[in-house]
Amino acid sequence: MNKQSFYLTTPIYYVNDIPHIGHSYTTIAADVLARYRRLQLCDVFFLTGTDEHGQKIQKAAESCSKTPHDFVDTVVSKYKNVWKSLNISNDDFIRTTDDRHVQRVKKIFKKLFENGDIYLGEYEGRYCVPCESFWTETQLDDGRCPECKRAVEKVKEKNYFFRLSKYQKQLIEHYHKHPEFVQPESRRNEIFQRIISPIEDISISRSAVTWGIQVPMDTTHTIYVWIDALLNYITALGYDDDMTLFQKFWPANVHIIGKEILWFHGAIWPAILMSLNIELPLKIFTHGWWTIEGQKISKSLGNAIDPLSIIHLYGTDAYRYFLLREVPFGLDGNFSYSALISRINSDLGNDLGNLLQRALTMVEKYFDAAIPEYSEDEDELKESSQNTCDQINKELDNLQFSKALEVIWEFIGKANRFIEGKKPWTLAKTSAHRPQLERVISSLAKAIKDISIFIYPFMPNTCVEIQKQLGILEGDEPPCLEYQQSMRNGIIVKKGNPLFPRIEKEPENSGKETTMPSMNKKTF
RNA sequence: GGCGGUGUAGCUCAGUUGGUUAGAGCAGCGGAUUCAUAAGCCGCAUGUCGGGGGUUCGAAUCCCUCCACCGCUACCA
């Protein structure tokens, strides 16, 4: 059996910053996709990691009197901790300080040099240390970095350059041949426009930076962090000294990135791959940014949200659900506590949690907690479930997470309406209606089992909890993820606590717009 | 400055190649119920479709113009 392989990546996160909502968004989206592909029995390789070199980190380490190594270790452990709390199922975690990465990057750099695509040139201009970016005089904003508005340093140094311009034509061709290379389309158009404009070669080494990977032919230079970082996508697969994974998984099916790094992924990265004569990734999906209560996330405002604080209050699955449901993937979105609470109460509590609760109560009341025998032929929700499944697949194939969730919730609504229509409480009053009642309740139980699988990629813990309460799972076994598989006979339900208890907003006495919830700790 | 995008019910947004009374979710209001987390179900409303002008038998949907906001990019300084 040849399983279809599926390789997806997040960017590797720069460890000068602790993880916030934006990092978690990318990683959660990737995790949902990875879990979805595994459901489809793909052979999935899901990579994330950290970007740890560069002057900015060197300076950050100095400022807290640490060695760069100790400094990055500390931050990396924070990332790993958050990913664990968010239930991220990555298959590997690459650090640019990993020896495997360092050795491979050096080798690749040498290869690029030998191909004639790297040359020694001279750069003169302004450099913004925090942004690790060179700017021309004209790009400066009042003498400051146009991106972060901080002071820039005047530098004049010999640098190694990569012949990006050489690949312009090939890039244009690739964009023509593969209109879906960059998603969404609006981003594709943006970057395409830039690719057809004049392109300059880029400086890819730094002589002033010591915290980095040495240029193999010239140890007075280190490799520009972005080049170092981009290569992670192939060094993690062993390129090019241990090619088993590489041969199996490359080209990547999708790189999921934020819109701020599209130029690197949509132009520089493909050009490097072209130079190495490696196939290009199939797709680059660019998602939007989050604002917090309407404001841009910024260090100066100090409004960055620690995902751990949210999941501590509302649970991992609610957080995962919110981020992917609230905003179409690709667009910007706004995070607010009121919106989060609204989603939890209405979608998760009222629609989903309540559905399970009412169904289980009826199984208890009318059938002594034993789900009546299920017959596929008599399942009145089966067709609707299958349609839902098909539509979810269609949406997730295109990374349309919010649409997939909408489709799932339509089915949840259908199940709720099914109950209203059949009125089991009325059927239960007459023994003559027993067969009908059995049919309704068993169909309902099966529908809920299906729902638990539908939501699994998004809310793996909730999937398990539903299946436990349904009685499908005992102890700590993994959830049943086979959509086609119908339920065993004689399952005894184990109704537990409501899945998503209603969150009551605080009385409006604080005058604050963001009502913080009272105590409502959840474990999933 | 150039290119592109957005502006539709209180909020967030859908609205195919122009065509009968402009839609959904949430919030709000009303109703019938009770299996359920005062949940669910049924029903209801309101919108100068950013402003103005034009094409057309007919435009949210095409054209022009103005306003507001956003993105990419350039340049001046």
XYZ file of C-alpha atoms (C1' of nucleotides) in Angstrom:
601
model
C 0.000 0.000 0.000
C 1.329 3.337 -1.051
C 0.060 5.962 1.273
C -0.100 9.415 -0.130
C 2.494 11.599 1.518
C 1.699 15.047 2.816
C 4.356 17.478 3.984
C 3.317 20.727 5.618
C 5.235 23.333 7.515
C 4.849 26.382 9.663
C 7.507 29.047 9.564
C 10.157 28.537 12.174
C 9.544 31.172 14.783
C 12.132 33.737 15.686
C 12.948 33.264 19.324
C 13.494 36.869 20.256
C 9.822 36.871 21.046
C 7.749 34.597 23.220
C 4.845 32.852 21.516
C 1.694 34.901 21.095
C -1.652 34.488 19.389
C -0.174 34.989 15.934
C 2.335 32.176 16.294
C -0.325 29.943 17.744
C -2.676 30.684 14.881
C -0.284 29.468 12.219
C 0.619 26.406 14.197
C -2.951 25.474 15.067
C -4.020 25.817 11.455
C -1.165 23.557 10.420
C -2.071 21.095 13.133
C -5.677 20.926 11.982
C -4.550 20.279 8.447
C -2.081 17.639 9.595
C -4.716 15.839 11.641
C -7.169 16.063 8.779
C -4.680 14.490 6.385
C -3.933 11.744 8.843
C -7.660 11.047 9.036
C -7.471 10.529 5.315
C -4.714 8.052 5.945
C -2.060 10.197 4.360
C 1.487 9.741 5.473
C 1.912 13.126 7.089
C 5.044 15.000 8.010
C 4.239 18.138 9.955
C 7.204 20.364 10.688
C 7.582 23.357 12.915
C 10.551 24.773 14.759
C 12.524 27.808 15.758
C 14.769 30.314 14.080
C 17.542 31.117 16.510
C 20.391 32.983 14.883
C 21.074 36.603 14.137
C 22.205 39.810 15.649
C 18.912 40.531 17.282
C 19.134 37.411 19.352
C 22.784 37.980 20.045
C 21.893 41.345 21.505
C 18.878 40.075 23.376
C 21.057 37.476 25.027
C 23.636 40.077 25.972
C 21.009 42.305 27.488
C 20.043 39.625 29.947
C 23.614 38.505 30.478
C 23.162 35.139 28.934
C 25.017 33.297 26.274
C 23.041 33.100 23.053
C 22.801 29.383 23.577
C 21.273 29.637 27.028
C 19.021 32.412 25.860
C 17.538 30.514 22.933
C 17.173 27.338 24.962
C 14.955 29.185 27.383
C 12.715 30.634 24.730
C 12.556 27.430 22.744
C 11.281 25.598 25.776
C 8.474 28.143 25.976
C 7.466 27.407 22.413
C 7.551 23.702 22.992
C 5.485 24.141 26.104
C 2.810 26.153 24.326
C 2.619 23.657 21.493
C 2.150 20.893 23.986
C -0.652 22.765 25.700
C -2.288 23.454 22.371
C -2.137 19.803 21.429
C 0.089 20.354 18.419
C 0.942 17.111 16.697
C 4.109 18.077 14.857
C 6.285 15.243 13.673
C 9.523 17.110 14.080
C 10.765 20.294 15.653
C 13.751 21.791 13.961
C 15.992 24.357 15.546
C 18.407 26.291 13.420
C 20.972 25.629 16.124
C 20.592 21.883 15.643
C 23.832 20.419 14.409
C 21.973 18.604 11.629
C 20.691 21.924 10.361
C 23.973 23.785 10.700
C 25.969 21.182 8.822
C 23.434 20.929 6.037
C 23.089 24.663 5.636
C 26.837 24.991 5.221
C 26.836 22.323 2.595
C 23.953 23.913 0.737
C 25.555 27.321 0.873
C 28.684 25.876 -0.641
C 26.640 24.247 -3.332
C 24.973 27.532 -4.223
C 28.387 29.148 -4.348
C 29.731 26.453 -6.620
C 26.727 26.864 -8.856
C 27.832 30.432 -9.338
C 24.786 31.904 -7.687
C 26.648 33.432 -4.796
C 29.273 36.113 -5.300
C 31.174 38.526 -3.141
C 29.962 42.070 -3.503
C 29.928 45.225 -1.515
C 27.012 46.632 0.296
C 26.754 50.164 1.483
C 23.741 51.529 3.195
C 21.631 51.368 6.269
C 20.938 48.387 8.360
C 18.212 47.899 10.922
C 19.424 45.470 13.534
C 16.046 44.580 15.013
C 14.622 43.838 11.592
C 17.781 42.224 10.251
C 17.159 44.243 7.122
C 19.074 46.480 4.794
C 17.464 49.633 3.549
C 18.404 52.146 0.958
C 18.610 55.792 1.923
C 15.423 56.438 0.066
C 13.521 53.753 1.823
C 14.144 55.249 5.210
C 11.317 56.916 7.007
C 12.648 60.116 8.453
C 16.038 58.464 8.810
C 14.551 55.504 10.572
C 13.690 51.959 9.691
C 10.503 52.035 7.627
C 9.259 48.916 9.341
C 9.933 49.387 13.002
C 10.725 53.098 13.021
C 13.881 52.544 15.001
C 17.281 53.983 14.297
C 19.321 52.304 11.615
C 23.062 51.726 11.480
C 25.209 52.900 8.657
C 27.109 49.983 7.278
C 29.521 49.423 4.492
C 30.731 45.934 4.124
C 31.643 43.201 1.782
C 28.827 40.729 1.563
C 28.039 37.603 -0.262
C 25.118 38.094 -2.584
C 22.661 35.661 -4.028
C 21.761 36.092 -7.677
C 18.061 36.501 -7.140
C 17.748 38.538 -10.308
C 18.953 35.599 -12.340
C 15.821 33.688 -11.427
C 13.300 36.384 -12.114
C 12.287 34.955 -15.443
C 11.878 31.460 -14.060
C 9.856 32.806 -11.168
C 7.497 34.596 -13.476
C 7.102 31.447 -15.512
C 6.354 29.437 -12.426
C 3.704 31.877 -11.318
C 2.128 31.665 -14.735
C 2.151 27.903 -14.788
C 0.900 27.518 -11.248
C -1.740 30.126 -10.557
C -2.437 28.565 -7.188
C 1.152 28.601 -6.022
C 0.425 31.421 -3.605
C -2.908 31.612 -1.823
C -5.114 33.478 -1.370
C -5.300 35.041 -4.781
C -5.012 38.595 -3.525
C -1.598 37.785 -2.091
C -0.563 36.024 -5.236
C -1.367 39.129 -7.206
C 0.601 41.303 -4.836
C 3.729 39.271 -4.959
C 3.433 38.593 -8.640
C 3.362 42.272 -9.279
C 6.570 42.616 -7.332
C 8.195 39.720 -9.101
C 7.634 41.263 -12.488
C 9.215 44.517 -11.312
C 12.985 44.895 -11.274
C 14.567 42.571 -8.721
C 17.924 43.106 -7.089
C 20.298 40.482 -5.835
C 20.184 40.058 -2.104
C 22.914 40.165 0.483
C 23.029 36.856 2.257
C 25.934 37.162 4.635
C 26.865 39.351 7.558
C 30.325 40.101 8.789
C 29.206 41.910 11.910
C 27.121 39.045 13.188
C 28.852 36.238 14.999
C 25.765 34.377 16.254
C 25.030 32.516 13.093
C 26.188 29.805 10.767
C 29.590 30.513 9.310
C 29.940 30.956 5.604
C 31.931 27.865 4.680
C 34.282 29.628 2.277
C 34.836 32.636 4.493
C 34.672 32.259 8.237
C 34.617 36.004 8.757
C 30.997 35.953 7.640
C 27.872 34.324 8.914
C 24.925 33.376 6.787
C 22.018 35.794 6.771
C 19.365 34.450 9.119
C 16.659 34.348 6.513
C 18.653 32.063 4.251
C 19.548 29.962 7.255
C 15.877 29.844 8.241
C 14.300 29.043 4.883
C 16.552 26.076 4.417
C 14.974 24.406 7.432
C 12.240 23.100 5.188
C 14.697 20.793 3.492
C 17.368 20.286 6.123
C 14.714 18.806 8.392
C 14.111 16.208 5.713
C 17.779 15.336 5.642
C 18.814 17.210 2.534
C 21.202 16.231 1.281
C 23.096 13.654 3.278
C 20.205 11.497 4.460
C 17.654 11.567 1.719
C 15.057 9.066 2.881
C 12.592 11.604 4.244
C 13.377 14.076 1.526
C 12.595 11.641 -1.208
C 9.410 10.651 0.495
C 8.038 14.062 1.363
C 9.495 16.722 -0.893
C 8.084 18.823 -2.485
C 6.138 20.238 0.433
C 2.407 20.208 -0.120
C 2.021 23.520 1.641
C 3.993 26.090 3.542
C 1.648 27.949 5.837
C 2.926 31.438 6.549
C 1.878 34.884 7.717
C 1.551 37.630 5.180
C 4.584 39.505 6.457
C 6.988 36.892 5.153
C 5.508 36.298 1.748
C 8.415 37.837 -0.149
C 10.842 35.400 1.402
C 8.656 32.408 0.679
C 7.240 33.459 -2.633
C 10.399 34.780 -4.264
C 13.647 34.118 -2.421
C 12.873 30.569 -1.366
C 11.767 29.407 -4.812
C 14.839 31.019 -6.347
C 17.116 29.172 -3.960
C 15.388 25.932 -4.787
C 15.745 26.657 -8.472
C 19.416 27.233 -7.991
C 19.688 23.902 -6.180
C 17.636 22.283 -8.897
C 15.020 21.172 -6.420
C 11.300 21.135 -7.090
C 9.288 23.989 -5.651
C 6.720 23.542 -2.913
C 3.235 23.022 -4.263
C 1.556 25.778 -2.347
C 2.218 28.693 -0.077
C -0.793 29.699 1.946
C -0.628 33.139 3.459
C -2.884 33.865 6.380
C -3.809 37.203 7.866
C -3.037 38.935 11.112
C -4.917 39.181 14.362
C -5.702 42.352 16.151
C -6.477 42.264 19.843
C -9.661 44.046 20.792
C -9.315 46.032 17.604
C -5.697 46.986 18.081
C -2.599 45.860 16.299
C -0.433 43.541 18.346
C 2.587 45.473 19.415
C 5.266 45.223 21.985
C 4.965 48.855 22.903
C 1.278 48.455 23.626
C 2.059 45.277 25.473
C -1.174 43.795 24.239
C 0.198 40.542 22.922
C -1.855 37.727 24.297
C -0.276 34.670 25.800
C -2.179 31.682 24.434
C -1.602 29.904 27.721
C -3.610 32.473 29.625
C -6.577 31.976 27.303
C -6.529 28.224 27.321
C -6.189 28.289 31.063
C -9.511 30.106 31.223
C -11.396 28.642 28.303
C -9.639 25.485 27.311
C -7.468 24.441 24.418
C -10.253 23.314 22.126
C -12.315 26.446 22.537
C -9.266 28.498 21.625
C -8.472 26.335 18.612
C -12.088 26.495 17.534
C -12.347 30.222 17.900
C -9.246 31.053 15.896
C -10.245 28.912 12.960
C -13.974 29.608 13.019
C -13.978 33.327 13.526
C -12.113 34.374 10.412
C -11.837 32.994 6.869
C -8.319 31.640 6.536
C -6.302 34.201 4.647
C -7.995 37.312 5.989
C -7.214 39.429 9.005
C -9.237 38.969 12.148
C -9.888 40.455 15.502
C -9.587 38.701 18.808
C -11.865 39.870 21.558
C -12.982 38.193 24.716
C -16.587 38.975 23.964
C -16.355 37.289 20.564
C -14.600 34.297 22.083
C -17.215 33.928 24.789
C -19.978 34.319 22.249
C -18.535 31.506 20.142
C -18.136 29.283 23.152
C -21.640 29.858 24.437
C -23.517 29.732 21.217
C -21.581 27.370 18.952
C -19.867 25.113 21.415
C -22.241 25.149 24.359
C -25.695 25.646 22.922
C -25.326 23.833 19.643
C -22.786 21.106 20.225
C -22.588 20.549 23.978
C -26.305 20.700 24.446
C -26.875 18.277 21.602
C -24.751 15.664 23.309
C -26.331 16.333 26.658
C -29.931 16.052 25.545
C -29.206 12.958 23.498
C -27.483 11.205 26.370
C -30.253 12.058 28.778
C -32.772 10.467 26.466
C -30.640 7.357 26.141
C -30.547 7.172 29.917
C -34.209 7.869 30.445
C -35.688 5.782 27.699
C -33.158 2.990 27.324
C -31.451 2.591 30.670
C -28.342 4.189 29.196
C -27.897 1.571 26.479
C -27.866 2.953 22.946
C -30.535 1.050 21.016
C -29.400 -1.181 18.200
C -28.249 0.775 15.202
C -29.233 -0.098 11.689
C -27.651 1.707 8.820
C -30.720 1.242 6.679
C -32.849 3.025 9.203
C -30.439 5.875 9.826
C -32.303 8.988 8.844
C -29.300 11.238 9.250
C -26.914 9.124 7.276
C -27.230 10.886 3.963
C -26.902 14.288 5.511
C -23.832 13.136 7.396
C -22.218 11.858 4.246
C -22.908 15.135 2.475
C -21.369 16.967 5.375
C -18.308 14.787 5.203
C -17.882 15.463 1.510
C -18.215 19.175 1.965
C -15.744 19.255 4.827
C -13.228 17.475 2.631
C -13.758 19.957 -0.124
C -13.203 22.915 2.180
C -10.222 21.503 4.021
C -8.528 20.549 0.782
C -8.415 24.295 0.216
C -7.501 25.166 3.803
C -10.882 26.821 4.278
C -11.084 26.013 7.946
C -13.884 28.389 8.836
C -16.048 27.085 6.026
C -15.444 23.503 7.070
C -16.595 24.403 10.555
C -19.673 26.123 9.199
C -20.533 22.950 7.345
C -20.087 20.854 10.476
C -22.286 23.213 12.446
C -24.983 22.988 9.818
C -25.059 19.283 10.485
C -25.165 19.850 14.224
C -28.138 22.118 13.620
C -29.710 19.429 11.533
C -29.336 16.934 14.357
C -30.955 19.354 16.772
C -33.844 19.910 14.386
C -34.112 16.167 13.858
C -34.836 15.798 17.553
C -37.469 18.521 17.485
C -39.103 16.966 14.478
C -39.235 13.462 15.871
C -40.202 14.442 19.411
C -38.736 11.399 21.152
C -40.340 12.452 24.444
C -43.702 11.941 22.815
C -42.736 8.637 21.242
C -41.575 7.445 24.650
C -45.047 7.750 26.056
C -46.443 4.872 24.054
C -44.901 1.438 23.848
C -46.299 1.108 20.354
C -43.839 3.726 19.250
C -40.893 1.887 20.683
C -39.375 0.914 17.305
C -39.568 4.477 16.085
C -37.988 5.746 19.263
C -35.156 3.272 18.925
C -34.569 4.376 15.413
C -34.485 8.048 16.302
C -32.128 7.646 19.215
C -29.732 5.286 17.474
C -29.587 7.547 14.432
C -28.893 10.435 16.723
C -26.127 8.618 18.554
C -24.503 7.717 15.279
C -24.743 11.308 14.085
C -23.012 12.483 17.230
C -20.290 9.933 16.732
C -19.845 11.277 13.195
C -19.679 14.798 14.546
C -16.976 13.780 16.977
C -14.882 12.687 14.012
C -15.689 15.778 11.984
C -14.435 18.015 14.753
C -11.437 15.867 15.586
C -8.884 17.847 13.566
C -10.057 21.061 15.192
C -10.843 19.843 18.678
C -9.146 16.539 19.339
C -9.818 16.597 23.076
C -13.506 17.260 22.603
C -13.686 14.397 20.147
C -12.356 12.087 22.828
C -14.658 13.503 25.474
C -17.732 13.049 23.297
C -16.768 9.495 22.494
C -16.182 8.758 26.146
C -19.602 10.062 27.093
C -21.147 8.173 24.217
C -19.546 5.089 25.649
C -17.487 4.327 22.585
C -14.233 4.841 24.419
C -13.160 3.256 27.605
C -10.217 4.438 29.607
C -7.468 6.093 27.678
C -7.709 4.426 24.328
C -7.381 6.658 21.283
C -10.574 7.959 19.684
C -12.373 6.082 16.968
C -11.579 7.999 13.812
C -13.132 5.736 11.240
C -16.040 7.601 9.791
C -17.491 4.585 8.057
C -17.409 2.385 11.090
C -20.815 2.072 12.696
C -21.246 1.579 16.399
C -21.153 -1.656 18.310
C -24.403 -2.821 19.784
C -25.169 -2.452 23.434
C -22.993 0.531 24.161
C -23.673 2.064 27.543
C -23.438 5.830 27.591
C -21.629 7.618 30.363
C -23.020 11.083 30.546
C -20.498 13.425 32.064
C -20.210 17.121 32.632
C -21.477 19.484 29.960
C -18.845 19.934 27.262
C -18.824 23.699 27.270
C -20.636 25.156 30.260
C -22.138 28.520 29.634
C -19.805 31.375 30.451
C -21.610 34.122 32.290
C -20.166 37.512 31.673
C -19.270 39.555 34.650
C -21.866 42.086 35.748
C -21.302 45.370 34.017
C -19.858 47.048 37.031
C -16.281 47.351 35.937
C -17.052 49.635 33.048
C -14.655 47.547 31.056
C -15.673 46.476 27.635
C -13.936 43.189 27.824
C -15.756 41.185 30.369
C -13.495 38.704 31.941
C -15.144 35.489 32.919
C -15.373 34.199 36.402
C -13.878 30.867 37.244
C -14.277 28.382 34.514
C -11.218 26.259 34.233
C -11.345 23.556 31.719
C -9.061 20.765 30.881
C -9.810 20.588 27.209
C 2.470 58.870 -7.261
C 1.427 53.754 -9.418
C -1.215 49.065 -8.935
C -4.921 46.446 -6.186
C -8.709 45.864 -2.563
C -12.704 47.212 0.690
C -17.184 50.170 2.051
C -24.413 45.710 2.116
C -29.302 44.914 8.538
C -26.964 46.857 15.760
C -22.245 43.480 15.011
C -19.422 40.033 11.531
C -20.021 39.116 6.746
C -22.511 36.115 1.772
C -24.282 38.050 -2.560
C -22.681 33.631 -9.125
C -21.973 35.793 -15.978
C -26.919 42.769 -14.090
C -33.409 40.221 -13.607
C -39.233 38.690 -9.610
C -40.521 41.287 -2.583
C -31.383 42.127 -1.064
C -29.521 37.046 2.291
C -26.838 34.194 6.647
C -24.854 33.912 11.602
C -24.767 36.551 16.245
C -27.341 40.010 19.256
C -32.858 41.684 19.873
C -38.283 40.597 20.016
C -42.501 37.096 20.017
C -44.481 31.905 20.121
C -45.113 26.730 20.925
C -42.656 22.992 23.743
C -39.615 20.037 27.576
C -35.101 15.452 26.031
C -31.304 19.407 27.267
C -26.190 23.933 29.501
C -32.995 29.571 30.889
C -30.146 25.371 26.003
C -32.875 23.639 21.334
C -37.136 24.498 17.752
C -40.654 27.886 15.076
C -41.606 32.897 13.633
C -40.379 38.403 13.237
C -37.985 42.966 11.879
C -34.977 46.851 10.280
C -31.122 47.960 5.540
C -30.851 55.641 1.259
C -26.631 47.960 -0.687
C -20.421 54.745 1.144
C -22.190 59.785 -1.807
C -23.404 61.660 -6.709
C -24.070 60.924 -11.925
C -24.611 57.597 -16.193
C -25.746 52.992 -19.374
C -30.173 49.672 -19.388
C -36.848 47.667 -19.894
C -34.193 46.557 -15.231
C -27.934 47.450 -11.165
C -25.539 46.018 -4.689
C -23.982 43.661 -9.416
C -21.428 47.489 -15.642
C -19.172 52.829 -16.639
C -17.605 57.836 -14.619
C -16.663 60.760 -10.397
C -16.134 61.944 -5.266
C -15.381 60.347 -0.016
C -13.403 56.935 3.722
C -10.362 52.941 5.049
C -6.657 49.010 3.910
C -2.629 46.313 1.253
C 1.669 46.082 -2.048
C 5.056 49.316 -4.288
C 7.639 53.873 -5.915
C 9.392 58.570 -5.181
C 10.156 63.220 -2.905
C 12.155 65.066 1.200
